[in-house]
mmCIF file of C-alpha atoms in Angstrom:
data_model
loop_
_atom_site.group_PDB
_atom_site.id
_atom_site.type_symbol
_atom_site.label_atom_id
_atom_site.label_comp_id
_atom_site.label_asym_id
_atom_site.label_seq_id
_atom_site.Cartn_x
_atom_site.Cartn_y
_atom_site.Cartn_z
ATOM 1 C CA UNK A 1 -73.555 6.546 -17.914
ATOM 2 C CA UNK A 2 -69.737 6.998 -17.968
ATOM 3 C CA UNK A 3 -70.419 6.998 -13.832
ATOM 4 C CA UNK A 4 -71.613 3.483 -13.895
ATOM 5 C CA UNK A 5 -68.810 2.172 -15.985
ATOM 6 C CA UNK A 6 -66.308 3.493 -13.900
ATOM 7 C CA UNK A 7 -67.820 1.614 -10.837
ATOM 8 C CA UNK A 8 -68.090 -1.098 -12.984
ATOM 9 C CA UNK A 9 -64.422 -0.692 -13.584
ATOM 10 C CA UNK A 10 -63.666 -0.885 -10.307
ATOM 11 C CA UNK A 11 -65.095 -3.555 -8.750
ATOM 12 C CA UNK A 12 -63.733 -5.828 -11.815
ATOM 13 C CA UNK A 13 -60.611 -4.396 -10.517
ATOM 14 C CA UNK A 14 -61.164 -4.915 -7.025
ATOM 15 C CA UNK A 15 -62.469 -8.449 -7.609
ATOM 16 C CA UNK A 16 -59.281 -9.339 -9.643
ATOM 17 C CA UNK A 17 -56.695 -8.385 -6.843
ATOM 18 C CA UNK A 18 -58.949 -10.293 -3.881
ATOM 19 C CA UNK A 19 -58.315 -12.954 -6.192
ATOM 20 C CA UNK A 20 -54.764 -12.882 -6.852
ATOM 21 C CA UNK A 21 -54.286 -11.939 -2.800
ATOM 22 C CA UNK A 22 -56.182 -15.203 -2.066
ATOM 23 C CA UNK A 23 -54.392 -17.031 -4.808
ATOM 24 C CA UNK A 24 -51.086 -16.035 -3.340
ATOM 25 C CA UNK A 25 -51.969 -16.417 0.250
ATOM 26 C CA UNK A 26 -53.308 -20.137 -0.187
ATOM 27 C CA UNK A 27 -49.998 -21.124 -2.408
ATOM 28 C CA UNK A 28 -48.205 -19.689 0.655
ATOM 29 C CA UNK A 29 -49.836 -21.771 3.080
ATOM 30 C CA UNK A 30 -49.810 -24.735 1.140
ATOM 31 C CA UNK A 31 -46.261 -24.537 0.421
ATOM 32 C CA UNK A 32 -44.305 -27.866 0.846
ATOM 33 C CA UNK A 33 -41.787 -28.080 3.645
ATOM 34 C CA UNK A 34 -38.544 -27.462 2.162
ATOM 35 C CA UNK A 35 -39.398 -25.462 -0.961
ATOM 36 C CA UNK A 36 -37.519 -22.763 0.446
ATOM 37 C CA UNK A 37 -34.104 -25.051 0.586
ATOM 38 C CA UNK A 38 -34.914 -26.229 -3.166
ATOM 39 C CA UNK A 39 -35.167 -22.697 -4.230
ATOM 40 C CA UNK A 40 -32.121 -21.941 -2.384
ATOM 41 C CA UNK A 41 -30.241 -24.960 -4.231
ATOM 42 C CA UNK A 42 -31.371 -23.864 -7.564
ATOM 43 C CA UNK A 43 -30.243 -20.109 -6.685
ATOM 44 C CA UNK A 44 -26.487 -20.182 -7.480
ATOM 45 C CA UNK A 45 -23.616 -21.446 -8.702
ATOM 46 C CA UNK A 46 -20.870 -23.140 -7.288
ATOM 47 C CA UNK A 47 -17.066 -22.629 -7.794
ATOM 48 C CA UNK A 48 -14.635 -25.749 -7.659
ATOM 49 C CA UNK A 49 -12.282 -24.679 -4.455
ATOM 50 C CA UNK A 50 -10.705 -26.966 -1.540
ATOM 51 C CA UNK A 51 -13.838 -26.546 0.117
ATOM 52 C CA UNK A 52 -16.181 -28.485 -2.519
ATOM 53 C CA UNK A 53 -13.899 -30.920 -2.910
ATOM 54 C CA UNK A 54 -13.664 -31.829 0.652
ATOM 55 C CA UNK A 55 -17.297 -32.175 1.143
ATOM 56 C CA UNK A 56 -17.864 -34.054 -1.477
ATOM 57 C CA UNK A 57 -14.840 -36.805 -0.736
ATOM 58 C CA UNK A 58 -17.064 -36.531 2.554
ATOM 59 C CA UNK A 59 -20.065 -37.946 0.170
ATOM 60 C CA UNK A 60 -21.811 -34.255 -0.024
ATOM 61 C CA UNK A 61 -23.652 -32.964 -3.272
ATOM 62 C CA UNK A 62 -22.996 -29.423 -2.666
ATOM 63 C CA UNK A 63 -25.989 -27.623 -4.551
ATOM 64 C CA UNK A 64 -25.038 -23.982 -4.688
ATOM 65 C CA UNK A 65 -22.252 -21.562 -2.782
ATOM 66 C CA UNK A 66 -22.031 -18.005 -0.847
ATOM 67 C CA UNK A 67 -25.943 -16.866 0.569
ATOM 68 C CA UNK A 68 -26.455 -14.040 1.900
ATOM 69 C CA UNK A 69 -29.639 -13.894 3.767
ATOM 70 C CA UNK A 70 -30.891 -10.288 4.264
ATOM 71 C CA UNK A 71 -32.605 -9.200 7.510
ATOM 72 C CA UNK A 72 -33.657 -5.831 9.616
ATOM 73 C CA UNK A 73 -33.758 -5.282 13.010
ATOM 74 C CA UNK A 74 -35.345 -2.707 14.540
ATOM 75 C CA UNK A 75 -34.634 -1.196 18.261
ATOM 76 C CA UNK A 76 -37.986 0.312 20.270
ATOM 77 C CA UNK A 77 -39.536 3.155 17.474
ATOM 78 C CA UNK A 78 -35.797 3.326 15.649
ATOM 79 C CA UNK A 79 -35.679 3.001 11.772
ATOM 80 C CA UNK A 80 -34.862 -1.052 10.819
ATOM 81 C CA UNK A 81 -31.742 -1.286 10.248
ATOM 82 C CA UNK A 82 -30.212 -3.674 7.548
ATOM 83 C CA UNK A 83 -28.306 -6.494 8.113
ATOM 84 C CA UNK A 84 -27.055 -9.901 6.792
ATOM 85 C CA UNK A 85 -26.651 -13.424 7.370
ATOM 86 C CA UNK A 86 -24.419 -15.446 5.126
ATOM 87 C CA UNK A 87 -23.563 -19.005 4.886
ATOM 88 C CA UNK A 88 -20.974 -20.376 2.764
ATOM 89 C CA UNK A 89 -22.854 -23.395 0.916
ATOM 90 C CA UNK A 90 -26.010 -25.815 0.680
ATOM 91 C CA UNK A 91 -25.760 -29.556 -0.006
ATOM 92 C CA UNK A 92 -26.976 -32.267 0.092
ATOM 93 C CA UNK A 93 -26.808 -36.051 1.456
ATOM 94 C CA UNK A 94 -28.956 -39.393 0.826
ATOM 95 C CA UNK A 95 -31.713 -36.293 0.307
ATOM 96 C CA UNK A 96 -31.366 -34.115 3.186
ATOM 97 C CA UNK A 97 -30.354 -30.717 3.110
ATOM 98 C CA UNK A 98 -27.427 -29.245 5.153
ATOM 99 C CA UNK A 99 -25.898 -25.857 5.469
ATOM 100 C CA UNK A 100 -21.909 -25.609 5.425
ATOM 101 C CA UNK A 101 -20.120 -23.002 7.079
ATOM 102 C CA UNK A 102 -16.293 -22.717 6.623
ATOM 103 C CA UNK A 103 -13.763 -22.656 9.411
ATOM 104 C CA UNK A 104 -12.147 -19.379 9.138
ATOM 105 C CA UNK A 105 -8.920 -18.878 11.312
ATOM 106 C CA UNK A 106 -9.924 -14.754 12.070
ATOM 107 C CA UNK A 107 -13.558 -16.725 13.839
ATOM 108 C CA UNK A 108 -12.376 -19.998 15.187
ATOM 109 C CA UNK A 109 -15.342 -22.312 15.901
ATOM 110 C CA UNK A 110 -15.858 -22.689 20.166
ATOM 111 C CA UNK A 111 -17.041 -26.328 20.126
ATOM 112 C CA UNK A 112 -18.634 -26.077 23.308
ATOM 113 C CA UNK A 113 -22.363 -26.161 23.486
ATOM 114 C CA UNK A 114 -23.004 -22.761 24.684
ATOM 115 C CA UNK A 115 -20.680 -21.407 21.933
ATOM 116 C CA UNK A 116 -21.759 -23.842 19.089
ATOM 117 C CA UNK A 117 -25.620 -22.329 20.219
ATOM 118 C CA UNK A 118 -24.332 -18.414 20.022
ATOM 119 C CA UNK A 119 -23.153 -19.217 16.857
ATOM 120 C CA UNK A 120 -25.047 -21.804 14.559
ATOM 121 C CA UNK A 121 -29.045 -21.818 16.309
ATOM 122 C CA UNK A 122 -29.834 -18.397 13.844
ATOM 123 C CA UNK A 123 -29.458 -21.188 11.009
ATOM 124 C CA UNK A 124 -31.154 -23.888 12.666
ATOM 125 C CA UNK A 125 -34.163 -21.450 13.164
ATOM 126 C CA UNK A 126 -34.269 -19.771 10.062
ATOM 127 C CA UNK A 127 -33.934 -23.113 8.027
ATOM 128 C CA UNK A 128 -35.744 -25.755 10.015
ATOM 129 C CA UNK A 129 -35.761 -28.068 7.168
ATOM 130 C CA UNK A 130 -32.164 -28.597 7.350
ATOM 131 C CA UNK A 131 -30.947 -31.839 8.782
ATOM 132 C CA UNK A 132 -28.117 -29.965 10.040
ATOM 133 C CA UNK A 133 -25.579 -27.525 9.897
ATOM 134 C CA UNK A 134 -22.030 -28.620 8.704
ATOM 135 C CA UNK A 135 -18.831 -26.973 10.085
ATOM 136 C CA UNK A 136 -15.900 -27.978 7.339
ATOM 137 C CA UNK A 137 -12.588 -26.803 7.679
ATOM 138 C CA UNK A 138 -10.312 -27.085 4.555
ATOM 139 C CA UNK A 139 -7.274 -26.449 6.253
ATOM 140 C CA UNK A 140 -7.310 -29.330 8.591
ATOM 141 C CA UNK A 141 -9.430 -31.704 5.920
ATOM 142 C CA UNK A 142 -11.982 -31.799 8.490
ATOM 143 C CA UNK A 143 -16.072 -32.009 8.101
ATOM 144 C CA UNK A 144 -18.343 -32.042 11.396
ATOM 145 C CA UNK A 145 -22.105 -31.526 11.466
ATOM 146 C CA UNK A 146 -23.674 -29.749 14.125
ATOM 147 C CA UNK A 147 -27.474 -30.670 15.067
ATOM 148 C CA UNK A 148 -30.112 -28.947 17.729
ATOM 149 C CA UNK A 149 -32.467 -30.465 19.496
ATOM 150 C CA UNK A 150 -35.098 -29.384 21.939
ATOM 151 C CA UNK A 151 -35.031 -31.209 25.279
ATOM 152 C CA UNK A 152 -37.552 -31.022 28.126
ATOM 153 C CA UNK A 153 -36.969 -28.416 30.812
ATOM 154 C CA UNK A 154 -37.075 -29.635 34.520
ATOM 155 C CA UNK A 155 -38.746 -26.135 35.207
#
């Protein structure tokens, strides 16, 4: 008898994680677009510097400061090796979400498009619910926002 209560056991068990795999696979899918930017905004803090106070004289609501986004990479059959991503703030304007990067004189921005793509299209891809990406310098009192967008190839 002790047999069939362990099977019993078992398949109670079994049942219960299908269920909370399914449960967590169908919130996944059905996630709203930009729940990961709302998550982000609720995430962290946000110091009073130059920086905030420039974007929001620039009409900015910045929602939280200093992400670090955490990746691997992995070469061929090496072992993944760690790596980060950071950007410096989220905020916000008339509801849509934008990503700020500073202007740091040691990694001076090359505002050409080629340079602008090496640099900023990792954020573009990994947040695609941002309007934009915002480039503000502090020094110079200077906000730009940098945008991508797809075009049709000629071949």
């Amino acid at each position: 008898m002790a047999k069939f209560g362990d099977v019993l056991i078992m398949i109670v068990a079994v049942c219960l994680m299908l269920w909370w795999i399914w449960r967590r696979f169908d919130r996944w899918i059905h996630e709203p677009p930009g729940s990961r930017l709302r998550k982000l905004a609720n995430a962290g803090g946000v110091e009073p510097d130059a920086a905030v106070d420039l974007l929001r004289q620039h009409g900015f609501d910045v929602l939280s400061g200093k992400h670090r986004v955490p990746l691997g990479v992995k070469v061929d059959d090496g072992p993944v090796q760690p790596t980060r991503l950071y950007f410096d703030y989220l905020a916000s304007k008339e509801h849509k979400y934008y990503l700020v990067k500073l202007e740091r004189s040691r990694q001076p921005t090359e505002w050409t498009a080629s340079g602008l793509r090496e640099r900023l299209l990792v954020y573009a891809l990994l947040f695609p619910d941002c309007e934009g990406i915002i480039i503000a310098d502090p020094g110079d009192q200077q906000v730009r926002t940098v945008r991508f967008k797809v075009e049709d190839g000629d071949g």
